[in-house]
PDB file of C-alpha atoms in Angstrom:
ATOM      1  CA  UNK A  10     -15.623 197.127-178.541  1.00 80.00           C
ATOM      2  CA  UNK A  11     -15.324 196.972-174.883  1.00 96.00           C
ATOM      3  CA  UNK A  12     -19.371 195.137-173.500  1.00 97.00           C
ATOM      4  CA  UNK A  13     -17.969 196.001-170.272  1.00 98.00           C
ATOM      5  CA  UNK A  14     -16.365 198.896-168.968  1.00 98.00           C
ATOM      6  CA  UNK A  15     -14.181 199.442-166.689  1.00 98.00           C
ATOM      7  CA  UNK A  16     -12.611 202.639-164.340  1.00 98.00           C
ATOM      8  CA  UNK A  17     -10.017 202.068-161.292  1.00 98.00           C
ATOM      9  CA  UNK A  18      -9.547 205.581-159.098  1.00 97.00           C
ATOM     10  CA  UNK A  19      -9.048 206.023-156.208  1.00 96.00           C
ATOM     11  CA  UNK A  20      -9.778 202.927-154.474  1.00 96.00           C
ATOM     12  CA  UNK A  21     -12.810 202.548-155.720  1.00 98.00           C
ATOM     13  CA  UNK A  22     -13.777 200.352-158.763  1.00 98.00           C
ATOM     14  CA  UNK A  23     -16.793 201.948-162.029  1.00 98.00           C
ATOM     15  CA  UNK A  24     -17.947 198.901-163.573  1.00 98.00           C
ATOM     16  CA  UNK A  25     -20.222 200.347-166.320  1.00 98.00           C
ATOM     17  CA  UNK A  26     -22.586 197.381-168.827  1.00 98.00           C
ATOM     18  CA  UNK A  27     -21.581 198.621-172.260  1.00 98.00           C
ATOM     19  CA  UNK A  28     -24.433 197.688-174.735  1.00 96.00           C
ATOM     20  CA  UNK A  29     -26.865 200.795-174.499  1.00 96.00           C
ATOM     21  CA  UNK A  30     -28.066 200.232-178.242  1.00 95.00           C
ATOM     22  CA  UNK A  31     -29.540 197.142-176.853  1.00 94.00           C
ATOM     23  CA  UNK A  32     -30.829 197.820-173.449  1.00 96.00           C
ATOM     24  CA  UNK A  33     -27.487 196.360-171.983  1.00 97.00           C
ATOM     25  CA  UNK A  34     -29.060 193.189-172.564  1.00 95.00           C
ATOM     26  CA  UNK A  35     -26.319 190.151-170.959  1.00 94.00           C
ATOM     27  CA  UNK A  36     -25.676 188.435-174.160  1.00 92.00           C
ATOM     28  CA  UNK A  37     -22.869 185.495-173.514  1.00 90.00           C
ATOM     29  CA  UNK A  38     -19.938 187.649-174.624  1.00 92.00           C
ATOM     30  CA  UNK A  39     -21.181 191.093-172.191  1.00 95.00           C
ATOM     31  CA  UNK A  40     -21.773 188.024-169.343  1.00 94.00           C
ATOM     32  CA  UNK A  41     -17.721 186.697-170.416  1.00 93.00           C
ATOM     33  CA  UNK A  42     -16.347 189.771-169.826  1.00 96.00           C
ATOM     34  CA  UNK A  43     -18.328 191.170-166.627  1.00 97.00           C
ATOM     35  CA  UNK A  44     -17.035 188.122-165.442  1.00 96.00           C
ATOM     36  CA  UNK A  45     -13.153 189.335-166.378  1.00 96.00           C
ATOM     37  CA  UNK A  46     -14.053 192.606-165.008  1.00 97.00           C
ATOM     38  CA  UNK A  47     -15.195 191.041-161.604  1.00 97.00           C
ATOM     39  CA  UNK A  48     -11.592 188.663-161.326  1.00 97.00           C
ATOM     40  CA  UNK A  49      -9.724 191.827-161.996  1.00 98.00           C
ATOM     41  CA  UNK A  50     -11.757 193.570-159.116  1.00 98.00           C
ATOM     42  CA  UNK A  51     -11.246 190.027-157.117  1.00 97.00           C
ATOM     43  CA  UNK A  52      -7.756 189.984-157.273  1.00 97.00           C
ATOM     44  CA  UNK A  53      -6.835 194.160-157.003  1.00 97.00           C
ATOM     45  CA  UNK A  54      -5.806 194.866-153.216  1.00 95.00           C
ATOM     46  CA  UNK A  55      -6.369 198.853-153.569  1.00 96.00           C
ATOM     47  CA  UNK A  56     -10.114 198.292-154.920  1.00 97.00           C
ATOM     48  CA  UNK A  57     -11.991 199.765-151.144  1.00 97.00           C
ATOM     49  CA  UNK A  58     -15.638 200.083-153.248  1.00 98.00           C
ATOM     50  CA  UNK A  59     -17.479 198.644-156.223  1.00 98.00           C
ATOM     51  CA  UNK A  60     -19.911 201.018-158.387  1.00 98.00           C
ATOM     52  CA  UNK A  61     -22.298 199.102-160.839  1.00 98.00           C
ATOM     53  CA  UNK A  62     -24.206 201.304-163.673  1.00 98.00           C
ATOM     54  CA  UNK A  63     -25.573 200.991-166.874  1.00 98.00           C
ATOM     55  CA  UNK A  64     -24.282 203.095-170.326  1.00 97.00           C
ATOM     56  CA  UNK A  65     -27.150 205.743-171.120  1.00 94.00           C
ATOM     57  CA  UNK A  66     -29.557 206.757-169.656  1.00 90.00           C
ATOM     58  CA  UNK A  67     -32.850 204.136-170.600  1.00 94.00           C
ATOM     59  CA  UNK A  68     -31.159 201.236-169.008  1.00 97.00           C
ATOM     60  CA  UNK A  69     -28.929 199.351-166.645  1.00 98.00           C
ATOM     61  CA  UNK A  70     -29.950 196.632-167.898  1.00 97.00           C
ATOM     62  CA  UNK A  71     -33.370 194.299-169.948  1.00 95.00           C
ATOM     63  CA  UNK A  72     -31.341 190.931-168.714  1.00 92.00           C
ATOM     64  CA  UNK A  73     -30.299 188.459-171.051  1.00 88.00           C
ATOM     65  CA  UNK A  74     -30.631 189.236-174.269  1.00 82.00           C
ATOM     66  CA  UNK A  75     -33.852 186.819-175.272  1.00 74.00           C
ATOM     67  CA  UNK A  76     -33.035 186.949-178.819  1.00 75.00           C
ATOM     68  CA  UNK A  77     -29.560 184.988-178.052  1.00 71.00           C
ATOM     69  CA  UNK A  78     -31.627 182.260-176.155  1.00 67.00           C
ATOM     70  CA  UNK A  79     -34.018 182.112-178.509  1.00 62.00           C
ATOM     71  CA  UNK A  80     -31.347 180.634-180.708  1.00 59.00           C
ATOM     72  CA  UNK A  81     -29.556 179.286-178.266  1.00 64.00           C
ATOM     73  CA  UNK A  82     -31.107 177.836-175.755  1.00 60.00           C
ATOM     74  CA  UNK A  83     -32.137 178.671-171.962  1.00 59.00           C
ATOM     75  CA  UNK A  84     -28.619 176.891-170.287  1.00 61.00           C
ATOM     76  CA  UNK A  85     -27.610 180.776-169.613  1.00 59.00           C
ATOM     77  CA  UNK A  86     -31.059 181.002-167.365  1.00 58.00           C
ATOM     78  CA  UNK A  87     -29.936 178.572-165.143  1.00 60.00           C
ATOM     79  CA  UNK A  88     -25.806 178.679-165.498  1.00 64.00           C
ATOM     80  CA  UNK A  89     -24.138 178.925-161.490  1.00 62.00           C
ATOM     81  CA  UNK A  90     -20.863 179.193-162.247  1.00 71.00           C
ATOM     82  CA  UNK A  91     -19.342 182.297-162.585  1.00 67.00           C
ATOM     83  CA  UNK A  92     -18.281 182.604-166.155  1.00 74.00           C
ATOM     84  CA  UNK A  93     -21.965 182.783-167.520  1.00 82.00           C
ATOM     85  CA  UNK A  94     -23.891 183.713-163.963  1.00 91.00           C
ATOM     86  CA  UNK A  95     -23.003 187.445-163.773  1.00 94.00           C
ATOM     87  CA  UNK A  96     -24.938 187.609-160.454  1.00 95.00           C
ATOM     88  CA  UNK A  97     -22.309 184.719-158.840  1.00 94.00           C
ATOM     89  CA  UNK A  98     -19.790 186.646-160.335  1.00 95.00           C
ATOM     90  CA  UNK A  99     -21.032 189.606-158.267  1.00 95.00           C
ATOM     91  CA  UNK A 100     -21.458 188.562-155.003  1.00 94.00           C
ATOM     92  CA  UNK A 101     -18.128 186.845-155.028  1.00 95.00           C
ATOM     93  CA  UNK A 102     -16.637 189.998-154.208  1.00 97.00           C
ATOM     94  CA  UNK A 103     -15.469 191.200-150.760  1.00 97.00           C
ATOM     95  CA  UNK A 104     -15.612 194.884-150.839  1.00 97.00           C
ATOM     96  CA  UNK A 105     -19.419 196.889-150.795  1.00 98.00           C
ATOM     97  CA  UNK A 106     -21.055 196.678-154.284  1.00 98.00           C
ATOM     98  CA  UNK A 107     -23.345 199.776-155.069  1.00 98.00           C
ATOM     99  CA  UNK A 108     -25.663 199.160-157.201  1.00 98.00           C
ATOM    100  CA  UNK A 109     -26.453 202.595-159.619  1.00 98.00           C
ATOM    101  CA  UNK A 110     -29.820 201.846-161.355  1.00 98.00           C
ATOM    102  CA  UNK A 111     -29.683 204.384-163.561  1.00 98.00           C
ATOM    103  CA  UNK A 112     -32.474 203.003-165.968  1.00 98.00           C
ATOM    104  CA  UNK A 113     -35.036 200.389-166.421  1.00 98.00           C
ATOM    105  CA  UNK A 114     -33.256 196.423-164.942  1.00 98.00           C
ATOM    106  CA  UNK A 115     -36.202 194.184-166.227  1.00 97.00           C
ATOM    107  CA  UNK A 116     -35.764 189.990-164.866  1.00 93.00           C
ATOM    108  CA  UNK A 117     -32.519 189.022-165.201  1.00 94.00           C
ATOM    109  CA  UNK A 118     -31.143 192.890-164.639  1.00 96.00           C
ATOM    110  CA  UNK A 119     -33.727 192.982-161.433  1.00 97.00           C
ATOM    111  CA  UNK A 120     -31.348 190.107-160.309  1.00 97.00           C
ATOM    112  CA  UNK A 121     -27.970 191.430-160.638  1.00 97.00           C
ATOM    113  CA  UNK A 122     -29.133 194.765-159.013  1.00 98.00           C
ATOM    114  CA  UNK A 123     -30.019 192.441-156.359  1.00 97.00           C
ATOM    115  CA  UNK A 124     -26.759 191.248-156.268  1.00 97.00           C
ATOM    116  CA  UNK A 125     -25.442 194.733-155.337  1.00 98.00           C
ATOM    117  CA  UNK A 126     -24.710 195.085-151.390  1.00 98.00           C
ATOM    118  CA  UNK A 127     -26.826 198.425-151.660  1.00 98.00           C
ATOM    119  CA  UNK A 128     -29.105 200.156-153.963  1.00 98.00           C
ATOM    120  CA  UNK A 129     -29.512 203.155-155.377  1.00 98.00           C
ATOM    121  CA  UNK A 130     -31.638 204.795-157.917  1.00 98.00           C
ATOM    122  CA  UNK A 131     -32.148 207.565-161.061  1.00 98.00           C
ATOM    123  CA  UNK A 132     -35.016 208.890-161.040  1.00 98.00           C
ATOM    124  CA  UNK A 133     -35.440 207.350-164.492  1.00 96.00           C
ATOM    125  CA  UNK A 134     -35.037 203.933-163.095  1.00 98.00           C
ATOM    126  CA  UNK A 135     -38.055 200.987-163.440  1.00 98.00           C
ATOM    127  CA  UNK A 136     -37.569 197.570-161.726  1.00 98.00           C
ATOM    128  CA  UNK A 137     -39.436 194.721-163.799  1.00 97.00           C
ATOM    129  CA  UNK A 138     -39.885 190.592-163.585  1.00 97.00           C
ATOM    130  CA  UNK A 139     -41.090 189.242-166.552  1.00 94.00           C
ATOM    131  CA  UNK A 140     -40.227 185.821-165.813  1.00 92.00           C
ATOM    132  CA  UNK A 141     -43.773 184.880-165.926  1.00 93.00           C
ATOM    133  CA  UNK A 142     -44.511 186.121-168.753  1.00 91.00           C
ATOM    134  CA  UNK A 143     -41.654 184.952-170.707  1.00 86.00           C
ATOM    135  CA  UNK A 144     -42.756 181.867-169.400  1.00 87.00           C
ATOM    136  CA  UNK A 145     -39.015 180.814-167.533  1.00 86.00           C
ATOM    137  CA  UNK A 146     -38.372 180.550-163.902  1.00 89.00           C
ATOM    138  CA  UNK A 147     -35.761 182.583-162.081  1.00 90.00           C
ATOM    139  CA  UNK A 148     -32.016 181.167-161.992  1.00 89.00           C
ATOM    140  CA  UNK A 149     -30.364 184.164-160.665  1.00 92.00           C
ATOM    141  CA  UNK A 150     -31.778 184.012-156.963  1.00 92.00           C
ATOM    142  CA  UNK A 151     -34.713 186.674-157.991  1.00 95.00           C
ATOM    143  CA  UNK A 152     -37.390 184.126-157.010  1.00 95.00           C
ATOM    144  CA  UNK A 153     -36.242 184.453-153.320  1.00 94.00           C
ATOM    145  CA  UNK A 154     -34.497 187.564-152.473  1.00 95.00           C
ATOM    146  CA  UNK A 155     -37.107 190.056-154.068  1.00 97.00           C
ATOM    147  CA  UNK A 156     -39.813 188.153-151.349  1.00 96.00           C
ATOM    148  CA  UNK A 157     -36.816 188.681-148.429  1.00 94.00           C
ATOM    149  CA  UNK A 158     -36.571 193.370-149.440  1.00 95.00           C
ATOM    150  CA  UNK A 159     -40.224 194.034-150.300  1.00 97.00           C
ATOM    151  CA  UNK A 160     -41.953 191.080-148.564  1.00 96.00           C
ATOM    152  CA  UNK A 161     -43.989 188.568-149.793  1.00 97.00           C
ATOM    153  CA  UNK A 162     -47.156 189.706-150.793  1.00 98.00           C
ATOM    154  CA  UNK A 163     -45.671 192.842-152.869  1.00 98.00           C
ATOM    155  CA  UNK A 164     -43.022 190.407-154.535  1.00 97.00           C
ATOM    156  CA  UNK A 165     -46.080 188.186-155.753  1.00 98.00           C
ATOM    157  CA  UNK A 166     -47.679 191.600-157.208  1.00 97.00           C
ATOM    158  CA  UNK A 167     -44.379 192.382-159.765  1.00 97.00           C
ATOM    159  CA  UNK A 168     -43.445 188.801-160.199  1.00 97.00           C
ATOM    160  CA  UNK A 169     -47.218 187.480-161.015  1.00 97.00           C
ATOM    161  CA  UNK A 170     -48.075 190.509-163.188  1.00 97.00           C
ATOM    162  CA  UNK A 171     -44.603 191.453-165.322  1.00 96.00           C
ATOM    163  CA  UNK A 172     -45.315 195.217-164.455  1.00 96.00           C
ATOM    164  CA  UNK A 173     -42.977 197.934-163.250  1.00 97.00           C
ATOM    165  CA  UNK A 174     -41.956 199.241-159.800  1.00 98.00           C
ATOM    166  CA  UNK A 175     -40.868 202.703-160.689  1.00 98.00           C
ATOM    167  CA  UNK A 176     -38.187 204.686-158.243  1.00 98.00           C
ATOM    168  CA  UNK A 177     -39.591 206.362-155.705  1.00 98.00           C
ATOM    169  CA  UNK A 178     -41.831 203.356-154.643  1.00 98.00           C
ATOM    170  CA  UNK A 179     -39.368 200.869-154.986  1.00 98.00           C
ATOM    171  CA  UNK A 180     -37.617 203.792-151.961  1.00 98.00           C
ATOM    172  CA  UNK A 181     -40.852 203.607-150.269  1.00 98.00           C
ATOM    173  CA  UNK A 182     -40.841 199.635-150.692  1.00 97.00           C
ATOM    174  CA  UNK A 183     -36.808 199.449-149.578  1.00 97.00           C
ATOM    175  CA  UNK A 184     -35.630 198.281-151.803  1.00 98.00           C
ATOM    176  CA  UNK A 185     -33.826 201.184-153.302  1.00 98.00           C
ATOM    177  CA  UNK A 186     -31.834 203.509-150.456  1.00 98.00           C
ATOM    178  CA  UNK A 187     -31.809 206.620-152.107  1.00 98.00           C
ATOM    179  CA  UNK A 188     -33.272 207.795-155.068  1.00 98.00           C
ATOM    180  CA  UNK A 189     -31.395 211.150-157.468  1.00 98.00           C
ATOM    181  CA  UNK A 190     -31.842 213.119-160.398  1.00 98.00           C
ATOM    182  CA  UNK A 191     -29.792 211.515-163.487  1.00 97.00           C
ATOM    183  CA  UNK A 192     -26.927 213.783-163.220  1.00 97.00           C
ATOM    184  CA  UNK A 193     -27.104 213.369-159.569  1.00 98.00           C
ATOM    185  CA  UNK A 194     -26.867 209.436-159.927  1.00 98.00           C
ATOM    186  CA  UNK A 195     -22.627 208.772-160.464  1.00 98.00           C
ATOM    187  CA  UNK A 196     -21.644 211.296-158.252  1.00 98.00           C
ATOM    188  CA  UNK A 197     -23.579 210.554-155.346  1.00 98.00           C
ATOM    189  CA  UNK A 198     -22.330 206.647-155.774  1.00 98.00           C
ATOM    190  CA  UNK A 199     -18.749 207.269-155.565  1.00 98.00           C
ATOM    191  CA  UNK A 200     -19.233 209.456-153.106  1.00 98.00           C
ATOM    192  CA  UNK A 201     -21.173 207.054-150.720  1.00 98.00           C
ATOM    193  CA  UNK A 202     -18.070 204.438-152.288  1.00 98.00           C
ATOM    194  CA  UNK A 203     -15.303 206.843-151.362  1.00 97.00           C
ATOM    195  CA  UNK A 204     -17.543 207.285-147.574  1.00 96.00           C
ATOM    196  CA  UNK A 205     -16.981 203.437-147.348  1.00 96.00           C
ATOM    197  CA  UNK A 206     -13.400 203.042-149.147  1.00 96.00           C
ATOM    198  CA  UNK A 207     -12.558 205.647-145.629  1.00 93.00           C
ATOM    199  CA  UNK A 208     -13.565 202.181-143.075  1.00 93.00           C
ATOM    200  CA  UNK A 209      -9.796 199.490-143.357  1.00 91.00           C
ATOM    201  CA  UNK A 210     -10.426 197.098-146.111  1.00 93.00           C
ATOM    202  CA  UNK A 211      -9.663 193.895-144.139  1.00 91.00           C
ATOM    203  CA  UNK A 212     -12.050 194.819-141.162  1.00 92.00           C
ATOM    204  CA  UNK A 213     -15.347 195.746-144.005  1.00 94.00           C
ATOM    205  CA  UNK A 214     -14.505 193.038-146.044  1.00 95.00           C
ATOM    206  CA  UNK A 215     -14.886 190.754-142.644  1.00 94.00           C
ATOM    207  CA  UNK A 216     -17.918 193.250-141.498  1.00 95.00           C
ATOM    208  CA  UNK A 217     -19.801 192.269-144.977  1.00 95.00           C
ATOM    209  CA  UNK A 218     -19.299 188.894-145.130  1.00 95.00           C
ATOM    210  CA  UNK A 219     -20.733 188.701-141.115  1.00 95.00           C
ATOM    211  CA  UNK A 220     -24.043 190.402-142.399  1.00 94.00           C
ATOM    212  CA  UNK A 221     -24.495 188.341-145.675  1.00 94.00           C
ATOM    213  CA  UNK A 222     -23.605 185.097-144.063  1.00 94.00           C
ATOM    214  CA  UNK A 223     -25.789 185.164-141.254  1.00 95.00           C
ATOM    215  CA  UNK A 224     -29.002 186.991-143.331  1.00 91.00           C
ATOM    216  CA  UNK A 225     -28.830 183.233-144.992  1.00 88.00           C
ATOM    217  CA  UNK A 226     -29.801 182.044-141.578  1.00 94.00           C
ATOM    218  CA  UNK A 227     -32.524 181.802-139.251  1.00 92.00           C
ATOM    219  CA  UNK A 228     -31.626 184.780-136.070  1.00 93.00           C
ATOM    220  CA  UNK A 229     -30.898 182.347-133.964  1.00 96.00           C
ATOM    221  CA  UNK A 230     -28.217 180.240-136.065  1.00 96.00           C
ATOM    222  CA  UNK A 231     -27.319 184.143-136.911  1.00 95.00           C
ATOM    223  CA  UNK A 232     -26.621 185.867-134.013  1.00 95.00           C
ATOM    224  CA  UNK A 233     -25.041 182.772-132.589  1.00 95.00           C
ATOM    225  CA  UNK A 234     -22.307 183.368-136.036  1.00 93.00           C
ATOM    226  CA  UNK A 235     -22.007 186.877-135.188  1.00 94.00           C
ATOM    227  CA  UNK A 236     -21.048 185.954-131.532  1.00 94.00           C
ATOM    228  CA  UNK A 237     -18.321 183.403-133.329  1.00 93.00           C
ATOM    229  CA  UNK A 238     -16.897 186.252-135.572  1.00 92.00           C
ATOM    230  CA  UNK A 239     -17.228 188.694-132.651  1.00 89.00           C
ATOM    231  CA  UNK A 240     -15.340 186.325-130.588  1.00 86.00           C
ATOM    232  CA  UNK A 241     -12.530 185.749-132.694  1.00 84.00           C
ATOM    233  CA  UNK A 242     -11.925 189.053-134.822  1.00 83.00           C
ATOM    234  CA  UNK A 243     -12.267 191.667-131.385  1.00 78.00           C
ATOM    235  CA  UNK A 244     -10.213 189.348-129.339  1.00 75.00           C
ATOM    236  CA  UNK A 245      -7.144 190.674-131.650  1.00 73.00           C
ATOM    237  CA  UNK A 246      -8.414 194.944-131.341  1.00 71.00           C
ATOM    238  CA  UNK A 247      -6.357 196.742-129.239  1.00 68.00           C
ATOM    239  CA  UNK A 248      -7.114 199.600-126.734  1.00 67.00           C
ATOM    240  CA  UNK A 249      -5.398 201.735-127.698  1.00 72.00           C
ATOM    241  CA  UNK A 250      -6.636 201.322-131.807  1.00 67.00           C
ATOM    242  CA  UNK A 251     -10.277 201.217-130.359  1.00 63.00           C
ATOM    243  CA  UNK A 252      -9.011 204.841-128.513  1.00 69.00           C
ATOM    244  CA  UNK A 253      -7.810 206.215-132.203  1.00 71.00           C
ATOM    245  CA  UNK A 254     -10.732 205.036-133.917  1.00 65.00           C
ATOM    246  CA  UNK A 255     -12.814 206.721-131.335  1.00 64.00           C
ATOM    247  CA  UNK A 256     -10.941 209.856-131.728  1.00 64.00           C
ATOM    248  CA  UNK A 257     -11.421 209.455-135.037  1.00 65.00           C
ATOM    249  CA  UNK A 258     -15.144 209.342-135.387  1.00 65.00           C
ATOM    250  CA  UNK A 259     -15.342 212.285-132.890  1.00 66.00           C
ATOM    251  CA  UNK A 260     -13.474 214.459-135.411  1.00 69.00           C
ATOM    252  CA  UNK A 261     -15.463 213.135-138.768  1.00 67.00           C
ATOM    253  CA  UNK A 262     -18.548 214.001-136.739  1.00 68.00           C
ATOM    254  CA  UNK A 263     -17.448 217.256-136.525  1.00 67.00           C
ATOM    255  CA  UNK A 264     -16.220 217.359-139.764  1.00 70.00           C
ATOM    256  CA  UNK A 265     -19.875 216.358-141.164  1.00 73.00           C
ATOM    257  CA  UNK A 266     -21.663 218.390-139.377  1.00 67.00           C
ATOM    258  CA  UNK A 267     -20.030 221.522-140.119  1.00 60.00           C
TER     259      UNK A 267
END
């Protein structure tokens, strides 16, 4: 049985974690298949955007398989190699990644959600950091990313209690962009991905890299990075190309307005 499903349609790759009977827990075999799927997507020049979700309506993923960790040790919790670390594998993708959080995203599953570029959620979604309850320090980025997304105080509350955060509150706190009814989640995710896929792919890769690399720096260094990338990229853009795309933006606006 495939533990990770991959669908490619119209330039959009959809990854589905497929262990619904185990809350889509990130076993060693699932992580290995996830790495292979990400490698496949990364090598496919036709893919413009990625959507990742979980099978069933209960879980995005409950995180690392704790039973497996109890048998094999904690190495999987801190391994930074993309083949073992699904967050690293996902973060290596150059195209936009949309996390469609269909159910619980717990601990390592929360970390995988935070590895996405954009998060949208089903009303069934709930987030929890139970690292403190399990007694394992996070190794895939949650301790640093969560506070940057929702603020230090809120991150400390979640991490020090292990309590669940519901979808609407996650949206109010800025963790997810939109909340949908369960049956509307994947159509909304694919529509967003399709919209992103209309952007020039090389431009989108450059812009994603600039945003994420700048986010890792202080503001002064990030502004210097923007200037560096802008000067190098924009010098190659012709006036004719700008005009053509300006007209395209106007036409798109008219179409969206109806």
